Tab-separated table of C-alpha atoms and ligand atoms in Angstrom:
chain	number	residue	atom	x	y	z
A	860	UNK	CA	-17.089	-2.690	-14.204
A	861	UNK	CA	-14.080	-3.945	-16.623
A	862	UNK	CA	-10.585	-2.446	-18.453
A	863	UNK	CA	-13.172	-0.480	-20.916
A	864	UNK	CA	-14.984	1.223	-18.423
A	865	UNK	CA	-11.927	2.652	-16.351
A	866	UNK	CA	-9.530	3.947	-19.360
A	867	UNK	CA	-11.944	4.204	-22.362
A	868	UNK	CA	-10.021	1.616	-24.355
A	869	UNK	CA	-9.492	-2.312	-24.671
A	870	UNK	CA	-6.660	-4.175	-22.696
A	871	UNK	CA	-3.974	-5.518	-25.309
A	872	UNK	CA	-3.118	-8.070	-22.552
A	873	UNK	CA	-4.179	-10.430	-19.961
A	874	UNK	CA	-2.728	-12.828	-17.358
A	875	UNK	CA	-2.552	-14.136	-14.290
A	876	UNK	CA	-0.553	-15.939	-11.341
A	877	UNK	CA	-1.983	-17.903	-8.568
A	878	UNK	CA	-1.354	-17.666	-4.651
A	879	UNK	CA	0.556	-20.047	-2.597
A	880	UNK	CA	1.264	-21.799	0.541
A	881	UNK	CA	4.403	-23.322	1.933
A	882	UNK	CA	4.149	-27.328	2.822
A	883	UNK	CA	7.749	-27.427	3.864
A	884	UNK	CA	11.150	-25.571	3.683
A	885	UNK	CA	10.067	-22.290	5.899
A	886	UNK	CA	12.487	-19.235	6.420
A	887	UNK	CA	15.169	-21.423	4.530
A	888	UNK	CA	15.134	-19.327	1.147
A	889	UNK	CA	17.137	-16.284	2.545
A	890	UNK	CA	19.867	-19.120	3.340
A	891	UNK	CA	20.081	-20.523	0.139
A	892	UNK	CA	18.109	-23.486	0.855
A	893	UNK	CA	15.388	-25.834	-0.068
A	894	UNK	CA	11.522	-24.741	-0.335
A	895	UNK	CA	8.601	-27.083	-0.874
A	896	UNK	CA	5.599	-24.485	-1.536
A	897	UNK	CA	2.057	-25.582	-3.680
A	898	UNK	CA	0.220	-22.784	-5.584
A	899	UNK	CA	-3.069	-22.318	-4.500
A	900	UNK	CA	-6.369	-22.092	-6.851
A	901	UNK	CA	-6.823	-18.755	-6.222
A	902	UNK	CA	-6.177	-16.432	-8.890
A	903	UNK	CA	-4.668	-12.568	-9.381
A	904	UNK	CA	-5.654	-11.735	-12.847
A	905	UNK	CA	-4.441	-8.302	-14.675
A	906	UNK	CA	-5.082	-6.541	-18.010
A	907	UNK	CA	-2.703	-4.513	-19.120
A	908	UNK	CA	-2.554	-1.528	-22.269
A	909	UNK	CA	0.589	0.860	-23.284
A	910	UNK	CA	1.420	3.978	-21.920
A	911	UNK	CA	3.633	6.324	-21.656
A	912	UNK	CA	5.418	7.495	-19.367
A	913	UNK	CA	3.337	6.714	-16.527
A	914	UNK	CA	1.978	3.654	-14.106
A	915	UNK	CA	-1.912	3.598	-13.600
A	916	UNK	CA	-3.752	0.774	-12.323
A	917	UNK	CA	-7.611	-0.261	-11.250
A	918	UNK	CA	-7.618	-2.517	-7.933
A	919	UNK	CA	-11.472	-3.800	-8.542
A	920	UNK	CA	-11.457	-5.011	-4.855
A	921	UNK	CA	-10.149	-1.717	-3.371
A	922	UNK	CA	-12.212	-0.236	-6.050
A	923	UNK	CA	-9.290	2.636	-6.468
A	924	UNK	CA	-7.733	3.817	-9.371
A	925	UNK	CA	-4.004	5.138	-8.644
A	926	UNK	CA	-1.646	6.784	-11.433
A	927	UNK	CA	1.677	7.966	-10.639
A	928	UNK	CA	5.009	8.624	-13.399
A	929	UNK	CA	7.514	6.351	-14.083
A	930	UNK	CA	10.238	7.178	-11.043
A	931	UNK	CA	8.069	7.796	-8.456
A	932	UNK	CA	9.268	6.293	-5.124
A	933	UNK	CA	6.898	3.831	-3.184
A	934	UNK	CA	4.184	5.126	-1.532
A	935	UNK	CA	2.850	2.077	0.861
A	936	UNK	CA	-0.461	1.261	-1.850
A	937	UNK	CA	-0.633	-1.419	-4.484
A	938	UNK	CA	0.437	0.903	-7.728
A	939	UNK	CA	3.810	0.122	-5.488
A	940	UNK	CA	3.827	-3.396	-7.210
A	941	UNK	CA	2.930	-2.259	-10.636
A	942	UNK	CA	5.325	0.544	-10.476
A	943	UNK	CA	7.707	-1.667	-9.028
A	944	UNK	CA	7.699	-4.337	-11.731
A	945	UNK	CA	8.152	-1.599	-14.630
A	946	UNK	CA	11.015	-0.169	-12.300
A	947	UNK	CA	12.553	-3.629	-12.210
A	948	UNK	CA	12.676	-4.024	-15.845
A	949	UNK	CA	13.950	-0.717	-16.587
A	950	UNK	CA	16.620	-1.767	-14.439
A	951	UNK	CA	17.265	-4.525	-16.181
A	952	UNK	CA	17.777	-3.123	-19.337
A	953	UNK	CA	14.186	-3.347	-20.945
A	954	UNK	CA	12.612	-0.080	-22.076
A	955	UNK	CA	9.373	-0.788	-20.948
A	956	UNK	CA	7.651	3.116	-21.328
A	957	UNK	CA	4.714	2.582	-18.757
A	958	UNK	CA	1.518	0.529	-18.724
A	959	UNK	CA	-2.208	0.472	-17.461
A	960	UNK	CA	-3.412	-2.442	-15.363
A	961	UNK	CA	-6.507	-3.444	-14.158
A	962	UNK	CA	-6.517	-5.863	-10.947
A	963	UNK	CA	-8.561	-8.435	-10.095
A	964	UNK	CA	-7.584	-10.742	-7.002
A	965	UNK	CA	-9.130	-13.552	-5.613
A	966	UNK	CA	-5.865	-14.644	-3.687
A	967	UNK	CA	-6.593	-13.158	0.207
A	968	UNK	CA	-4.648	-10.231	1.151
A	969	UNK	CA	-2.843	-10.417	4.539
A	970	UNK	CA	-3.577	-13.958	5.319
A	971	UNK	CA	0.476	-14.720	4.495
A	972	UNK	CA	-0.568	-16.321	0.877
A	973	UNK	CA	1.572	-13.975	-1.156
A	974	UNK	CA	-0.855	-11.763	-3.065
A	975	UNK	CA	1.674	-9.968	-3.736
A	976	UNK	CA	3.879	-11.958	-5.918
A	977	UNK	CA	1.029	-13.328	-7.345
A	978	UNK	CA	0.588	-9.888	-8.643
A	979	UNK	CA	4.030	-9.447	-9.469
A	980	UNK	CA	4.223	-12.179	-11.560
A	981	UNK	CA	0.791	-11.514	-13.148
A	982	UNK	CA	1.652	-8.046	-14.046
A	983	UNK	CA	5.341	-9.370	-15.524
A	984	UNK	CA	3.685	-12.159	-17.396
A	985	UNK	CA	1.329	-9.415	-19.075
A	986	UNK	CA	3.968	-7.015	-19.459
A	987	UNK	CA	6.053	-9.795	-21.260
A	988	UNK	CA	3.234	-10.443	-23.567
A	989	UNK	CA	2.304	-6.255	-24.309
A	990	UNK	CA	6.179	-5.452	-25.229
A	991	UNK	CA	6.783	-8.556	-26.447
A	992	UNK	CA	10.379	-9.340	-23.585
A	993	UNK	CA	12.415	-12.107	-23.533
A	994	UNK	CA	11.990	-13.529	-20.347
A	995	UNK	CA	11.805	-17.116	-18.927
A	996	UNK	CA	9.624	-17.641	-15.551
A	997	UNK	CA	12.411	-17.747	-13.774
A	998	UNK	CA	13.412	-14.835	-15.090
A	999	UNK	CA	10.112	-13.596	-14.243
A	1000	UNK	CA	10.463	-14.574	-10.245
A	1001	UNK	CA	13.657	-12.852	-10.017
A	1002	UNK	CA	12.256	-9.453	-11.190
A	1003	UNK	CA	9.203	-9.703	-9.473
A	1004	UNK	CA	11.628	-10.307	-6.092
A	1005	UNK	CA	13.858	-7.129	-7.008
A	1006	UNK	CA	10.569	-5.223	-7.138
A	1007	UNK	CA	9.525	-6.171	-4.212
A	1008	UNK	CA	12.494	-5.626	-2.292
A	1009	UNK	CA	14.373	-2.991	-3.884
A	1010	UNK	CA	11.364	-1.096	-4.978
A	1011	UNK	CA	8.532	-1.839	-2.294
A	1012	UNK	CA	10.938	-1.995	0.123
A	1013	UNK	CA	9.794	-5.518	1.758
A	1014	UNK	CA	12.943	-8.457	2.331
A	1015	UNK	CA	11.727	-11.158	1.087
A	1016	UNK	CA	13.502	-14.871	-0.352
A	1017	UNK	CA	12.745	-16.173	-3.816
A	1018	UNK	CA	10.145	-18.557	-2.950
A	1019	UNK	CA	6.781	-17.177	-3.648
A	1020	UNK	CA	7.492	-15.529	-6.759
A	1021	UNK	CA	8.784	-18.695	-8.117
A	1022	UNK	CA	5.796	-20.462	-6.777
A	1023	UNK	CA	3.511	-17.808	-8.262
A	1024	UNK	CA	5.498	-18.258	-11.698
A	1025	UNK	CA	6.909	-22.272	-12.022
A	1026	UNK	CA	4.398	-23.976	-9.821
A	1027	UNK	CA	1.271	-26.503	-10.787
A	1028	UNK	CA	-1.995	-26.445	-9.021
A	1029	UNK	CA	-1.813	-30.013	-7.336
A	1030	UNK	CA	1.984	-30.468	-7.606
A	1031	UNK	CA	4.700	-28.862	-5.071
A	1032	UNK	CA	7.539	-27.015	-6.405
A	1033	UNK	CA	11.008	-28.887	-4.927
A	1034	UNK	CA	12.987	-25.497	-5.499
A	1035	UNK	CA	16.762	-25.442	-4.247
A	1036	UNK	CA	17.016	-21.488	-3.480
A	1037	UNK	CA	20.766	-21.517	-4.552
A	1038	UNK	CA	20.686	-22.903	-8.004
A	1039	UNK	CA	17.160	-22.200	-8.767
A	1040	UNK	CA	17.184	-25.815	-9.755
A	1041	UNK	CA	13.170	-27.189	-9.590
A	1042	UNK	CA	10.970	-29.968	-10.132
A	1043	UNK	CA	7.284	-30.429	-9.989
A	1044	UNK	CA	6.034	-32.981	-7.834
A	1045	UNK	CA	2.418	-34.328	-7.425
A	1046	UNK	CA	0.668	-34.346	-4.259
A	1047	UNK	CA	0.173	-37.271	-2.499
A	1048	UNK	CA	-3.370	-38.564	-4.320
A	1049	UNK	CA	-6.145	-38.614	-2.159
A	1050	UNK	CA	-4.989	-35.611	0.014
A	1051	UNK	CA	-6.258	-32.298	0.004
A	1052	UNK	CA	-4.477	-28.686	0.826
A	1053	UNK	CA	-6.727	-26.769	3.165
A	1054	UNK	CA	-5.792	-23.413	4.096
A	1055	UNK	CA	-6.906	-22.376	7.298
A	1056	UNK	CA	-7.303	-18.732	8.288
A	1057	UNK	CA	-8.433	-17.404	11.563
A	1058	UNK	CA	-8.015	-13.666	10.413
A	1059	UNK	CA	-4.843	-12.809	12.355
A	1060	UNK	CA	-3.165	-10.728	9.932
A	1061	UNK	CA	0.074	-10.691	10.386
A	1062	UNK	CA	1.382	-8.692	13.253
A	1063	UNK	CA	4.649	-7.307	13.434
A	1064	UNK	CA	5.711	-9.984	10.666
A	1065	UNK	CA	8.031	-7.312	8.816
A	1066	UNK	CA	10.245	-6.534	11.421
A	1067	UNK	CA	10.057	-9.966	12.669
A	1068	UNK	CA	11.287	-11.372	9.572
A	1069	UNK	CA	14.151	-9.010	9.092
A	1070	UNK	CA	15.615	-9.611	12.343
A	1071	UNK	CA	15.203	-13.573	11.656
A	1072	UNK	CA	16.882	-12.980	8.504
A	1073	UNK	CA	19.887	-11.030	10.375
A	1074	UNK	CA	20.110	-13.604	13.338
A	1075	UNK	CA	20.131	-16.126	10.262
A	1076	UNK	CA	23.339	-14.253	8.660
A	1077	UNK	CA	24.699	-14.077	12.308
A	1078	UNK	CA	24.728	-17.879	12.670
A	1079	UNK	CA	26.399	-18.500	9.158
A	1080	UNK	CA	29.235	-15.914	9.887
A	1081	UNK	CA	30.065	-17.557	13.064
A	1082	UNK	CA	29.788	-21.014	11.741
A	1083	UNK	CA	32.254	-19.932	8.438
A	1084	UNK	CA	30.089	-20.836	5.917
A	1085	UNK	CA	28.627	-18.482	2.863
A	1086	UNK	CA	25.142	-19.920	4.381
A	1087	UNK	CA	23.347	-22.211	6.296
A	1088	UNK	CA	22.451	-24.292	3.699
A	1089	UNK	CA	26.254	-25.467	3.776
A	1090	UNK	CA	25.693	-27.088	7.479
A	1091	UNK	CA	24.788	-30.433	6.704
A	1092	UNK	CA	24.706	-31.615	10.837
A	1093	UNK	CA	22.606	-30.598	13.345
A	1094	UNK	CA	25.318	-31.345	15.754
A	1095	UNK	CA	27.516	-28.392	14.094
A	1096	UNK	CA	25.090	-25.639	15.413
A	1097	UNK	CA	25.283	-26.808	19.305
A	1098	UNK	CA	28.624	-24.251	20.343
A	1099	UNK	CA	26.786	-21.042	19.140
A	1100	UNK	CA	25.323	-18.754	21.562
A	1101	UNK	CA	21.745	-18.511	22.452
A	1102	UNK	CA	18.997	-17.498	20.146
A	1103	UNK	CA	21.579	-18.323	17.398
A	1104	UNK	CA	21.970	-22.215	17.779
A	1105	UNK	CA	18.061	-22.461	17.810
A	1106	UNK	CA	17.434	-20.091	14.611
A	1107	UNK	CA	20.255	-22.282	12.800
A	1108	UNK	CA	18.984	-25.441	14.055
A	1109	UNK	CA	15.696	-24.419	12.250
A	1110	UNK	CA	17.400	-23.960	9.092
A	1111	UNK	CA	19.602	-26.686	9.108
A	1112	UNK	CA	16.787	-29.356	10.539
A	1113	UNK	CA	13.984	-27.800	7.715
A	1114	UNK	CA	16.629	-28.059	5.043
A	1115	UNK	CA	16.909	-31.816	6.184
A	1116	UNK	CA	13.124	-32.499	6.916
A	1117	UNK	CA	12.193	-30.554	2.634
A	1118	UNK	CA	14.746	-33.863	1.150
A	1119	UNK	CA	13.302	-35.983	3.129
A	1120	UNK	CA	9.508	-34.578	2.050
A	1121	UNK	CA	10.759	-34.708	-1.618
A	1122	UNK	CA	11.753	-38.486	-0.654
A	1123	UNK	CA	8.178	-39.093	0.737
A	1124	UNK	CA	6.625	-37.714	-1.670
A	1125	UNK	CA	8.075	-39.640	-4.539
A	1126	UNK	CA	7.047	-42.531	-2.355
A	1127	UNK	CA	3.336	-41.709	-2.080
A	1128	UNK	CA	3.733	-41.450	1.701
A	1129	UNK	CA	1.743	-39.431	2.707
A	1130	UNK	CA	1.625	-40.265	6.592
A	1131	UNK	CA	5.693	-39.545	6.552
A	1132	UNK	CA	5.192	-36.119	4.681
A	1133	UNK	CA	2.338	-35.159	7.060
A	1134	UNK	CA	4.614	-35.575	10.111
A	1135	UNK	CA	7.368	-33.665	8.595
A	1136	UNK	CA	5.376	-31.011	8.623
A	1137	UNK	CA	4.184	-31.352	12.169
A	1138	UNK	CA	8.086	-31.748	13.250
A	1139	UNK	CA	8.285	-28.367	10.674
A	1140	UNK	CA	5.892	-26.507	12.709
A	1141	UNK	CA	7.200	-27.230	16.031
A	1142	UNK	CA	10.586	-25.906	14.838
A	1143	UNK	CA	9.350	-22.510	13.903
A	1144	UNK	CA	7.340	-22.385	17.236
A	1145	UNK	CA	10.161	-23.631	19.426
A	1146	UNK	CA	13.049	-22.625	18.171
A	1147	UNK	CA	12.447	-20.000	15.067
A	1148	UNK	CA	10.140	-18.761	17.171
A	1149	UNK	CA	8.152	-17.427	14.298
A	1150	UNK	CA	4.508	-18.756	15.283
A	1151	UNK	CA	1.751	-17.383	17.689
A	1152	UNK	CA	-0.308	-19.358	20.817
A	1153	UNK	CA	-3.588	-19.419	18.211
A	1154	UNK	CA	-1.434	-20.573	15.275
A	1155	UNK	CA	-0.229	-23.695	17.740
A	1156	UNK	CA	-3.459	-24.042	18.771
A	1157	UNK	CA	-4.984	-24.350	15.100
A	1158	UNK	CA	-2.381	-26.831	14.489
A	1159	UNK	CA	-3.314	-29.032	17.353
A	1160	UNK	CA	-6.971	-28.938	16.040
A	1161	UNK	CA	-6.059	-29.283	12.734
A	1162	UNK	CA	-4.562	-33.046	13.533
A	1163	UNK	CA	-7.537	-33.643	16.080
A	1164	UNK	CA	-9.952	-33.049	13.400
A	1165	UNK	CA	-8.024	-35.621	11.116
A	1166	UNK	CA	-5.444	-33.955	9.048
A	1167	UNK	CA	-2.336	-36.195	8.461
A	1168	UNK	CA	-0.234	-32.602	9.031
A	1169	UNK	CA	-0.514	-28.973	9.467
A	1170	UNK	CA	2.127	-26.136	10.024
A	1171	UNK	CA	1.664	-22.296	10.144
A	1172	UNK	CA	2.519	-21.331	5.917
A	1173	UNK	CA	4.775	-18.207	5.099
A	1174	UNK	CA	6.531	-15.827	7.254
A	1175	UNK	CA	4.870	-16.800	10.489
A	1176	UNK	CA	3.619	-13.830	13.466
A	1177	UNK	CA	0.346	-14.379	12.147
A	1178	UNK	CA	-0.797	-15.193	8.437
A	1179	UNK	CA	-2.800	-18.603	8.354
A	1180	UNK	CA	-1.919	-22.675	8.755
A	1181	UNK	CA	-1.858	-24.975	5.939
A	1182	UNK	CA	-3.369	-28.791	6.347
A	1183	UNK	CA	-2.960	-32.081	4.402
A	1184	UNK	CA	-6.311	-33.989	4.653
A	1185	UNK	CA	-7.345	-37.205	3.625
A	1186	UNK	CA	-9.388	-35.880	0.637
A	1187	UNK	CA	-12.584	-38.448	1.860
A	1188	UNK	CA	-12.258	-36.693	5.376
A	1189	UNK	CA	-12.842	-33.026	4.170
A	1190	UNK	CA	-16.547	-32.580	5.481
A	1191	UNK	CA	-15.811	-33.796	9.056
A	1192	UNK	CA	-12.612	-31.973	9.175
A	1193	UNK	CA	-14.458	-29.358	8.327
A	1194	UNK	CA	-17.040	-29.688	11.105
A	1195	UNK	CA	-14.640	-30.368	13.740
A	1196	UNK	CA	-12.520	-27.296	13.285
A	1197	UNK	CA	-15.998	-24.915	12.902
A	1198	UNK	CA	-17.518	-26.083	15.942
A	1199	UNK	CA	-14.541	-25.179	17.999
A	1200	UNK	CA	-13.248	-22.086	15.768
A	1201	UNK	CA	-16.499	-20.289	14.457
A	1202	UNK	CA	-14.916	-17.513	13.298
A	1203	UNK	CA	-11.938	-19.824	10.806
A	1204	UNK	CA	-11.982	-19.759	6.921
A	1205	UNK	CA	-11.479	-22.847	5.429
A	1206	UNK	CA	-9.854	-22.618	1.951
B	397	LIG	C1	7.951	-15.269	3.328
B	397	LIG	C2	8.845	-14.718	2.430
B	397	LIG	C3	9.268	-15.726	1.446
B	397	LIG	C4	9.982	-16.971	2.543
B	397	LIG	C5	9.028	-17.326	3.537
B	397	LIG	C6	9.308	-18.012	4.962
B	397	LIG	O1	6.579	-15.184	2.649
B	397	LIG	O2	8.348	-14.072	0.982
B	397	LIG	O3	10.107	-15.610	0.631
B	397	LIG	O4	11.408	-16.320	3.542
B	397	LIG	O5	8.353	-15.931	4.278
B	397	LIG	O6	9.606	-19.413	4.706
């Protein structure tokens, strides 16, 4: 199948965008903190053509054709993301009248690798070409996030869309989510990013995510700051009642870890970087309480198998683990893990 078979016409624009993993800076982006994601070499591709008054899309993975008029509410299917980006553009004053999309996604869905941000960014890129919209890559990330939060109705920060829009494969995107200043830093030479997926899905991820956001907001309120980004020292959180003290300790510590991680990348110190990933995971597990026993175990096994560092990636409550592995140890690393966890998928 292709665009022509589904819609009977040729596409007028095409674009793509990648999924991502996050190396450091987890659960900081909704408190104006620092993040350090890297795009994956797995892409979502869309082909698009103009349409009037409606959004239509075919998903090659789902083998589904969906169509709804502009102004329809979200319905919980993949078309929501596409109606969402068209809605966000119209809200921003771009008179986009509709579109048809053919979607091909190589980003694993439901593993916490931001397949939704990849789809939003790819669709917005195609619409930028199709309707000659004067949008920067940052605008695209912000519009994608707006679609996801306000139209689809899933609370998220700006990290995933920025990684999909501004990231470069083989580099880490050091992003300040307060100012949106960013820099793409080369990953340590000789190290490979491996994604470890046990197929856990993301149990209760949305409810848990929203609860953590509220706890972080409450901690910031009690500390009298606009966001936890403004707390530079760990000792300042100790007076908060539990569990707000733990939640704030994670976020404040995680921001410091990103800054130290950036220094380690600049020095090419892969060992120090790996240690920060392990600290991040421990903090996500013990203080932020978004890990699962399976993920804790997987991190331990990855370290035993020779990784420099490993941590859960994304919101947690399931999803995948990201590991940084010496390139020349990749084969024994895989063999070690697959011998113990035969169902593990290594990407
Ligand atoms: C999800 C959200 C991101 C970020 C991460 C946690 O992936 O979409 O904005 O908050 O969780 O770091």
